[in-house]
Short mmCIF file of C-alpha atoms in Angstrom, two decimals:
data_model
loop_
_atom_site.label_atom_id
_atom_site.label_comp_id
_atom_site.label_asym_id
_atom_site.label_seq_id
_atom_site.Cartn_x
_atom_site.Cartn_y
_atom_site.Cartn_z
CA GLY J 1 -9.01 -14.06 6.94
CA GLU J 2 -9.84 -10.66 7.13
CA ASN J 3 -11.93 -8.59 5.07
CA VAL J 4 -12.13 -5.30 4.57
CA GLU J 5 -15.43 -2.97 3.19
CA GLN J 6 -14.73 0.80 2.24
CA HIS J 7 -17.64 3.49 1.54
CA PRO J 8 -18.14 5.40 -0.80
CA SER J 9 -16.21 4.82 -4.30
CA THR J 10 -16.11 7.80 -4.91
CA LEU J 11 -16.79 11.26 -3.45
CA SER J 12 -16.72 14.83 -4.65
CA VAL J 13 -16.75 17.75 -2.47
CA GLN J 14 -16.48 21.66 -2.91
CA GLU J 15 -13.37 23.15 -1.76
CA GLY J 16 -13.54 23.73 2.02
CA ASP J 17 -15.70 21.35 3.07
CA SER J 18 -15.13 18.04 4.93
CA ALA J 19 -14.79 14.81 3.40
CA VAL J 20 -15.74 11.56 5.40
CA ILE J 21 -14.31 8.08 4.22
CA LYS J 22 -15.41 5.18 6.26
CA CYS J 23 -13.97 1.62 6.31
CA THR J 24 -15.09 -1.97 8.43
CA TYR J 25 -13.24 -4.79 8.86
CA SER J 26 -14.31 -8.29 9.88
CA ASP J 27 -11.24 -9.75 12.33
CA SER J 28 -11.65 -8.53 15.84
CA ALA J 29 -7.72 -9.43 16.47
CA SER J 30 -6.82 -6.73 14.33
CA ASN J 31 -5.20 -3.79 16.00
CA TYR J 32 -3.50 -1.71 13.68
CA PHE J 33 -5.33 0.76 10.87
CA PRO J 34 -3.50 2.73 8.64
CA TRP J 35 -4.77 5.29 5.48
CA TYR J 36 -3.02 5.95 2.37
CA LYS J 37 -3.21 8.49 -0.09
CA GLN J 38 -2.57 7.86 -4.18
CA GLU J 39 -2.17 10.75 -6.93
CA LEU J 40 -1.94 9.70 -10.02
CA GLY J 41 1.02 7.53 -11.25
CA LYS J 42 2.42 7.60 -7.67
CA GLY J 43 2.71 4.50 -4.80
CA PRO J 44 0.71 4.67 -1.86
CA GLN J 45 1.66 7.41 0.73
CA LEU J 46 0.81 6.81 4.11
CA ILE J 47 -1.24 10.06 5.78
CA ILE J 48 -1.95 8.82 9.54
CA ASP J 49 -2.59 5.58 10.83
CA ILE J 50 -4.34 4.50 14.65
CA ARG J 51 -3.57 1.30 16.40
CA SER J 52 -6.73 -0.15 18.65
CA ASN J 53 -5.61 0.99 22.22
CA VAL J 54 -6.50 4.68 20.83
CA GLY J 55 -10.05 6.17 19.85
CA GLU J 56 -9.21 8.92 17.94
CA LYS J 57 -5.86 10.27 16.30
CA LYS J 58 -5.63 14.15 14.19
CA ASP J 59 -2.43 15.46 12.34
CA GLN J 60 -3.37 18.54 11.20
CA ARG J 61 -6.70 18.50 8.93
CA ILE J 62 -6.54 14.70 9.42
CA ALA J 63 -8.09 12.75 11.78
CA VAL J 64 -8.98 9.01 11.85
CA THR J 65 -11.46 7.40 14.17
CA LEU J 66 -11.81 4.03 15.71
CA ASN J 67 -14.71 1.95 17.43
CA LYS J 68 -13.77 -1.83 17.77
CA THR J 69 -16.98 -2.75 19.23
CA ALA J 70 -18.65 -1.97 15.77
CA LYS J 71 -15.07 -2.56 13.62
CA HIS J 72 -15.19 0.38 11.64
CA PHE J 73 -12.79 2.97 11.16
CA SER J 74 -12.96 6.41 9.76
CA LEU J 75 -11.07 8.98 8.12
CA HIS J 76 -11.54 12.63 8.04
CA ILE J 77 -10.30 15.37 5.87
CA THR J 78 -11.54 19.13 6.99
CA GLU J 79 -11.06 22.18 5.11
CA THR J 80 -10.43 20.05 2.03
CA GLN J 81 -8.10 21.67 -0.82
CA PRO J 82 -7.45 20.47 -4.40
CA GLU J 83 -3.88 19.12 -3.88
CA ASP J 84 -6.75 16.21 -1.30
CA SER J 85 -7.71 14.63 -4.84
CA ALA J 86 -6.67 11.32 -5.21
CA VAL J 87 -7.72 8.03 -3.65
CA TYR J 88 -7.64 6.90 -0.61
CA PHE J 89 -7.25 3.36 0.72
CA CYS J 90 -8.00 2.16 4.35
CA ALA J 91 -5.88 -1.18 5.57
CA ALA J 92 -6.13 -3.54 9.16
CA SER J 93 -3.24 -5.65 10.19
CA PRO J 94 -4.17 -8.52 12.22
CA PRO J 95 -1.28 -9.27 15.15
CA GLY J 96 1.05 -11.62 14.12
CA GLY J 97 4.31 -12.13 11.74
CA GLY J 98 4.07 -10.53 8.18
CA ASN J 99 2.71 -7.54 9.02
CA LYS J 100 0.63 -8.45 6.15
CA LEU J 101 -2.34 -5.59 5.58
CA THR J 102 -5.16 -6.15 4.03
CA PHE J 103 -6.33 -2.96 2.16
CA GLY J 104 -9.88 -1.62 1.38
CA THR J 105 -11.31 -1.26 -2.52
CA GLY J 106 -10.36 2.47 -2.24
CA THR J 107 -12.11 5.71 -2.10
CA GLN J 108 -11.96 8.27 -5.01
CA LEU J 109 -11.88 11.40 -4.14
CA LYS J 110 -12.28 14.63 -5.90
CA VAL J 111 -12.44 18.37 -3.96
CA GLU J 112 -13.89 20.81 -6.52
CA LEU J 113 -13.81 24.57 -6.87
CA ASP R 1 9.73 12.58 -1.98
CA THR R 2 9.63 8.74 -1.56
CA GLU R 3 12.42 7.31 0.19
CA VAL R 4 12.18 4.08 -1.10
CA THR R 5 13.12 3.74 -4.83
CA GLN R 6 11.53 1.91 -7.33
CA THR R 7 13.61 1.28 -10.59
CA PRO R 8 12.26 1.18 -13.32
CA LYS R 9 9.51 3.42 -13.41
CA HIS R 10 8.19 1.57 -16.93
CA LEU R 11 9.20 -1.45 -18.35
CA VAL R 12 7.38 -3.12 -21.85
CA MET R 13 8.77 -6.24 -22.26
CA GLY R 14 7.71 -9.60 -24.27
CA MET R 15 6.35 -13.05 -23.47
CA THR R 16 9.86 -14.99 -23.90
CA ASN R 17 12.13 -11.58 -22.25
CA LYS R 18 13.68 -11.77 -18.69
CA LYS R 19 13.61 -8.88 -16.70
CA SER R 20 14.20 -7.13 -13.02
CA LEU R 21 12.80 -4.82 -10.91
CA LYS R 22 14.51 -3.11 -8.68
CA CYS R 23 14.03 -1.44 -5.12
CA GLU R 24 16.35 0.30 -2.54
CA GLN R 25 16.16 1.57 0.92
CA HIS R 26 18.40 3.38 3.04
CA MET R 27 15.65 3.68 6.17
CA GLY R 28 17.42 1.12 8.18
CA HIS R 29 14.33 -0.96 7.45
CA ARG R 30 14.47 -4.87 7.92
CA ALA R 31 11.15 -5.58 6.10
CA MET R 32 10.58 -5.05 2.05
CA TYR R 33 7.51 -6.15 0.47
CA TRP R 34 6.66 -6.45 -3.14
CA TYR R 35 2.80 -5.58 -4.16
CA LYS R 36 1.11 -5.92 -7.78
CA GLN R 37 -1.83 -3.12 -8.03
CA LYS R 38 -3.94 -3.27 -11.13
CA ALA R 39 -6.14 -0.55 -12.47
CA LYS R 40 -8.46 1.06 -10.01
CA LYS R 41 -7.75 -1.87 -7.17
CA PRO R 42 -5.79 -2.02 -4.01
CA PRO R 43 -2.36 -3.39 -3.62
CA GLU R 44 -1.88 -7.30 -3.61
CA LEU R 45 0.45 -8.50 -1.47
CA MET R 46 3.52 -11.03 -3.53
CA PHE R 47 6.31 -11.18 -1.16
CA VAL R 48 7.58 -10.68 1.88
CA TYR R 49 10.81 -10.35 3.03
CA SER R 50 11.96 -10.11 6.90
CA TYR R 51 15.69 -9.94 7.83
CA GLU R 52 16.80 -10.85 3.92
CA LYS R 53 14.73 -14.03 4.57
CA LEU R 54 11.96 -14.84 2.19
CA SER R 55 8.79 -14.79 5.16
CA ILE R 56 5.80 -15.06 3.06
CA ASN R 57 4.73 -15.72 -0.42
CA GLU R 58 1.16 -15.30 -1.35
CA SER R 59 1.05 -18.20 -3.60
CA VAL R 60 2.70 -16.29 -6.40
CA PRO R 61 3.14 -18.07 -9.53
CA SER R 62 7.07 -19.01 -10.41
CA ARG R 63 7.62 -16.92 -13.28
CA PHE R 64 8.02 -13.91 -10.44
CA SER R 65 10.85 -14.61 -8.57
CA PRO R 66 12.10 -12.57 -5.71
CA GLU R 67 15.36 -11.95 -4.42
CA CYS R 68 17.20 -10.01 -1.02
CA PRO R 69 20.74 -8.96 -2.13
CA ASN R 70 20.64 -6.81 1.51
CA SER R 71 19.33 -5.06 3.60
CA SER R 72 18.48 -2.22 1.85
CA LEU R 73 17.54 -3.96 -2.05
CA LEU R 74 14.91 -6.55 -3.01
CA ASN R 75 14.66 -7.33 -6.73
CA LEU R 76 11.87 -9.13 -8.09
CA HIS R 77 13.02 -11.37 -11.55
CA LEU R 78 10.62 -11.09 -14.11
CA HIS R 79 10.31 -14.27 -16.80
CA ALA R 80 7.79 -15.34 -18.98
CA LEU R 81 4.99 -13.83 -17.91
CA GLN R 82 1.70 -13.41 -19.33
CA PRO R 83 -0.50 -10.10 -20.75
CA GLU R 84 -2.36 -10.67 -17.55
CA ASP R 85 0.78 -9.59 -15.52
CA SER R 86 0.82 -6.00 -16.79
CA ALA R 87 0.26 -3.98 -13.51
CA LEU R 88 1.76 -1.48 -11.93
CA TYR R 89 4.46 -3.62 -8.93
CA LEU R 90 4.87 -1.84 -5.73
CA CYS R 91 8.06 -2.12 -3.50
CA ALA R 92 7.33 -0.92 0.24
CA SER R 93 9.80 -1.38 3.53
CA SER R 94 8.69 -1.23 7.20
CA PRO R 95 11.08 -1.43 10.24
CA ARG R 96 10.34 -4.70 11.16
CA ALA R 97 7.90 -7.18 9.77
CA GLN R 98 6.21 -7.98 12.93
CA GLY R 99 4.27 -5.64 15.65
CA ASN R 100 2.39 -3.51 12.67
CA GLN R 101 5.09 -1.71 11.21
CA PRO R 102 4.19 1.40 8.92
CA GLN R 103 4.82 0.10 5.65
CA HIS R 104 6.35 2.62 3.04
CA PHE R 105 5.37 2.58 -0.47
CA GLY R 106 7.89 3.29 -3.44
CA ASP R 107 6.37 4.91 -6.63
CA GLY R 108 6.16 1.64 -8.47
CA THR R 109 7.09 -0.07 -11.76
CA ARG R 110 4.74 0.11 -14.57
CA LEU R 111 4.83 -3.14 -16.32
CA SER R 112 3.24 -3.71 -19.59
CA ILE R 113 3.20 -7.55 -21.23
CA LEU R 114 3.12 -7.66 -24.83
#
């Protein structure tokens, strides 16, 4: 089955700096890679996703890059703000039925003033 | 605000009680999911419903019994739970259960077993 590793487990940045979270996956057949943000007391919120036919996707201050050859993908947040502080999860999904997601272990991002 | 609504937000129950968790979505999604999340861990898939039929059971103990009465509602019936079942239970939905559709989560029910 799929296995997703995520690094770092904690990340502290100054407000305005950039933050990068990296994930690697094991199943070369995986073709869908969402990123979720989970704030305290809330459920995971889908913030961006990418499919394997695309190398990069941007949405305002958030971008995701995918390297299929190396089987890794990354989340980039620019101009970080205190409200970006949360736990971020990457996930990977192979094709086929069930739409099953395998999550990474999560990154606690803290944006300090 | 999330478009997947879960009730109750918190639930405390004894090991002999029977209770139910409820989930509702009105996005017209035809796939719904139950996940379990322990503190500081990622969500773990429990069940997948596709077009109101159970399509995946991730070897979940029978003390958890899912039900999908219609395309908008998903229930999780609980009976004779153990203390280790204390967790955040998350519901999610997606347009379909094939083709890598984005999953949208509710805010969960925090369950404590005494």
